[in-house]
Short mmCIF file of C-alpha atoms in Angstrom, two decimals:
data_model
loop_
_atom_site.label_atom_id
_atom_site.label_comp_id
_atom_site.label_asym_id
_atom_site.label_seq_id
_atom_site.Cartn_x
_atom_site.Cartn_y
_atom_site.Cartn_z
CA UNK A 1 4.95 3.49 -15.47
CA UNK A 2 6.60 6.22 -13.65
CA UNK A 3 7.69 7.58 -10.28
CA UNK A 4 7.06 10.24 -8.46
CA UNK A 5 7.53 10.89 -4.92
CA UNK A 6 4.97 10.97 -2.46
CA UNK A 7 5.56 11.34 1.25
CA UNK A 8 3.24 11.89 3.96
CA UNK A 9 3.67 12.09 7.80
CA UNK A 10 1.83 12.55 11.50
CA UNK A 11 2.15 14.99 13.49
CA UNK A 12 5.53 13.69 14.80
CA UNK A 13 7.12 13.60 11.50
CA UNK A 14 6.70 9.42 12.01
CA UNK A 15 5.66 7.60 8.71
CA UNK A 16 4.80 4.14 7.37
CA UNK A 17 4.51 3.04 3.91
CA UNK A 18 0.44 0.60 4.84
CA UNK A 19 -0.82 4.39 5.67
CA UNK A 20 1.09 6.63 3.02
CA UNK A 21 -0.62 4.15 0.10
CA UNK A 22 -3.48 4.23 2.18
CA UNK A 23 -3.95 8.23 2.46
CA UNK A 24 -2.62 8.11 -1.33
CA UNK A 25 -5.54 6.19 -2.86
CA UNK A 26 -8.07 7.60 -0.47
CA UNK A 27 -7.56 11.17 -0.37
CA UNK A 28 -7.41 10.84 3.23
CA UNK A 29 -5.59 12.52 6.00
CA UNK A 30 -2.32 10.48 7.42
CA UNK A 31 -4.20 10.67 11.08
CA UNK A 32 -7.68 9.26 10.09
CA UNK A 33 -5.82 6.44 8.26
CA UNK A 34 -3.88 5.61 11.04
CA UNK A 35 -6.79 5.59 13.82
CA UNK A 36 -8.57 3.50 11.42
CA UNK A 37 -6.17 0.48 11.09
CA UNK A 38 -5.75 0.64 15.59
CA UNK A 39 -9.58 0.16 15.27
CA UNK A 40 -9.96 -2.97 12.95
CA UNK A 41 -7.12 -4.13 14.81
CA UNK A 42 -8.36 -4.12 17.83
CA UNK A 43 -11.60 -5.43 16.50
CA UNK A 44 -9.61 -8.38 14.87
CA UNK A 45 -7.58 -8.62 18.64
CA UNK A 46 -4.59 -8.16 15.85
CA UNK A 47 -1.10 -6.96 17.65
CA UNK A 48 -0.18 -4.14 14.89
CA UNK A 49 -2.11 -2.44 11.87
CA UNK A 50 0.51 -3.73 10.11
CA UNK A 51 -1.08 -7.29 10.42
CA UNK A 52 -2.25 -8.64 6.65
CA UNK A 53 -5.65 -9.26 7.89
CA UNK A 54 -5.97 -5.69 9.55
CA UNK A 55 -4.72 -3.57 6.21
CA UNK A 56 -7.18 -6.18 3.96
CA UNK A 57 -10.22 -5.63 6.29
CA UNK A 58 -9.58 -2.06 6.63
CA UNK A 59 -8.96 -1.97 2.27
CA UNK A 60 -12.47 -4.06 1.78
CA UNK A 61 -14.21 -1.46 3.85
CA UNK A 62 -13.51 0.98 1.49
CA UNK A 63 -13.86 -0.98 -1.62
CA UNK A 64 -10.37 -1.52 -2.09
CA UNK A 65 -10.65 -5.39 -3.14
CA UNK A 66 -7.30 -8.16 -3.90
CA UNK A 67 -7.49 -8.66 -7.79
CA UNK A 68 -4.14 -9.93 -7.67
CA UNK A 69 -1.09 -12.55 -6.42
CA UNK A 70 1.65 -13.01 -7.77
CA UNK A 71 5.53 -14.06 -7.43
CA UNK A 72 8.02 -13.45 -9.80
CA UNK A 73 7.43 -10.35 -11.08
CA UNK A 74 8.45 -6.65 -10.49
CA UNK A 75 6.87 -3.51 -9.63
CA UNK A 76 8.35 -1.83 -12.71
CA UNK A 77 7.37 -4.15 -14.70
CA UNK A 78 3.58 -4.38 -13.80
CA UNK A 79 1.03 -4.39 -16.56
CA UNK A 80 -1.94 -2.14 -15.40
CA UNK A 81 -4.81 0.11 -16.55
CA UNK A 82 -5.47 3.02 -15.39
CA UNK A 83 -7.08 3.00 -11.86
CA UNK A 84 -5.81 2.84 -8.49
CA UNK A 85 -3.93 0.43 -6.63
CA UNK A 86 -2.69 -1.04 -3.53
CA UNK A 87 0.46 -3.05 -4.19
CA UNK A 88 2.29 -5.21 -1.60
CA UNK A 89 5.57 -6.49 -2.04
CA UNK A 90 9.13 -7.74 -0.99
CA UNK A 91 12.68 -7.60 -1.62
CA UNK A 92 12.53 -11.58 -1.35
CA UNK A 93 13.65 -11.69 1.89
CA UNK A 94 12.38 -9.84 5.20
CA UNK A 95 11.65 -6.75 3.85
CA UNK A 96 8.14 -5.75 2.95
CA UNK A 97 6.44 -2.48 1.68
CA UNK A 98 3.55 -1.03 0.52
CA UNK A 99 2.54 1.46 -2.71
CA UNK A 100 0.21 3.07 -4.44
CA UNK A 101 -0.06 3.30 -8.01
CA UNK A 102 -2.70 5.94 -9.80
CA UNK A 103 -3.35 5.80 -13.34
CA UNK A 104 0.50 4.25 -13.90
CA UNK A 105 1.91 6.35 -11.67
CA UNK A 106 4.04 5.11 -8.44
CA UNK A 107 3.94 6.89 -5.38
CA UNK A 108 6.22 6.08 -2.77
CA UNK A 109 8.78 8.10 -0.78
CA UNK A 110 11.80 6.74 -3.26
CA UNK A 111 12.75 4.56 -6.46
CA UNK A 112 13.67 2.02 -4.86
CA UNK A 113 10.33 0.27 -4.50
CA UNK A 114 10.57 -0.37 -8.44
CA UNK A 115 12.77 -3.05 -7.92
CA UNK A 116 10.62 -5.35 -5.53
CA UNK A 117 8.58 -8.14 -6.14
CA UNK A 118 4.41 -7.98 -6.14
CA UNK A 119 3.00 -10.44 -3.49
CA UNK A 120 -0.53 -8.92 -4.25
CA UNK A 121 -2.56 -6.12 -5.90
CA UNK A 122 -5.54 -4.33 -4.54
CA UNK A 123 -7.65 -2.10 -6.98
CA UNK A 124 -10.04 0.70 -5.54
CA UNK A 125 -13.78 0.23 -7.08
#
């Protein structure tokens, strides 16, 4: 796999990594994303669109489905084919991010994201 960066913003230069891998895999606009996530959570009376069960409902509902869990492995050392993903992960300790992978390529604003460990994959159908 390789890296390459990939960094998107609103209009206020404000980013966050559930919407960049969102507008990533979905070819959408950061804005759209965003409004998106406030509505499921607010349908799922969720605090934040940051909430698990607001980024999975608002994945399923455009077919991006959880193939994967796992725990002790690495985003640089992930095994996949050629489609894209959603990938969650941690550093292990309180610090949890979101990436998108296309045909075995990373996109995320740096490197560093190579280095934590996979909690779950989606895959876009």
């Amino acid at each position: 796999m390789i890296f390459k960066e990939f960094y998107i913003t609103d209009k206020n230069g404000k980013s966050n990594c559930v919407i960049r891998s969102l507008c990533k895999v979905l070819n959408k606009e950061y804005n759209d994303v965003y409004d998106g996530l406030c509505e499921v959570a607010k349908k799922l009376n969720c605090s934040s669109f940051n909430d698990i069960p607001v980024f999975e409902k608002y994945m399923e509902d455009n077919d991006i489905f959880k193939i994967s869990c796992y725990n002790e492995i690495k985003v640089k050392d992930l095994k996949i084919d050629d489609f894209s993903y959603i990938v969650f992960c941690y550093d292990k300790k309180d610090f949890y991010h979101m990436i998108s992978i296309i045909d075995n390529v990373i996109y995320d604003k740096n490197s560093d994201c190579m280095d934590l460990y996979v909690i779950s994959i989606y895959r876009k159908m």
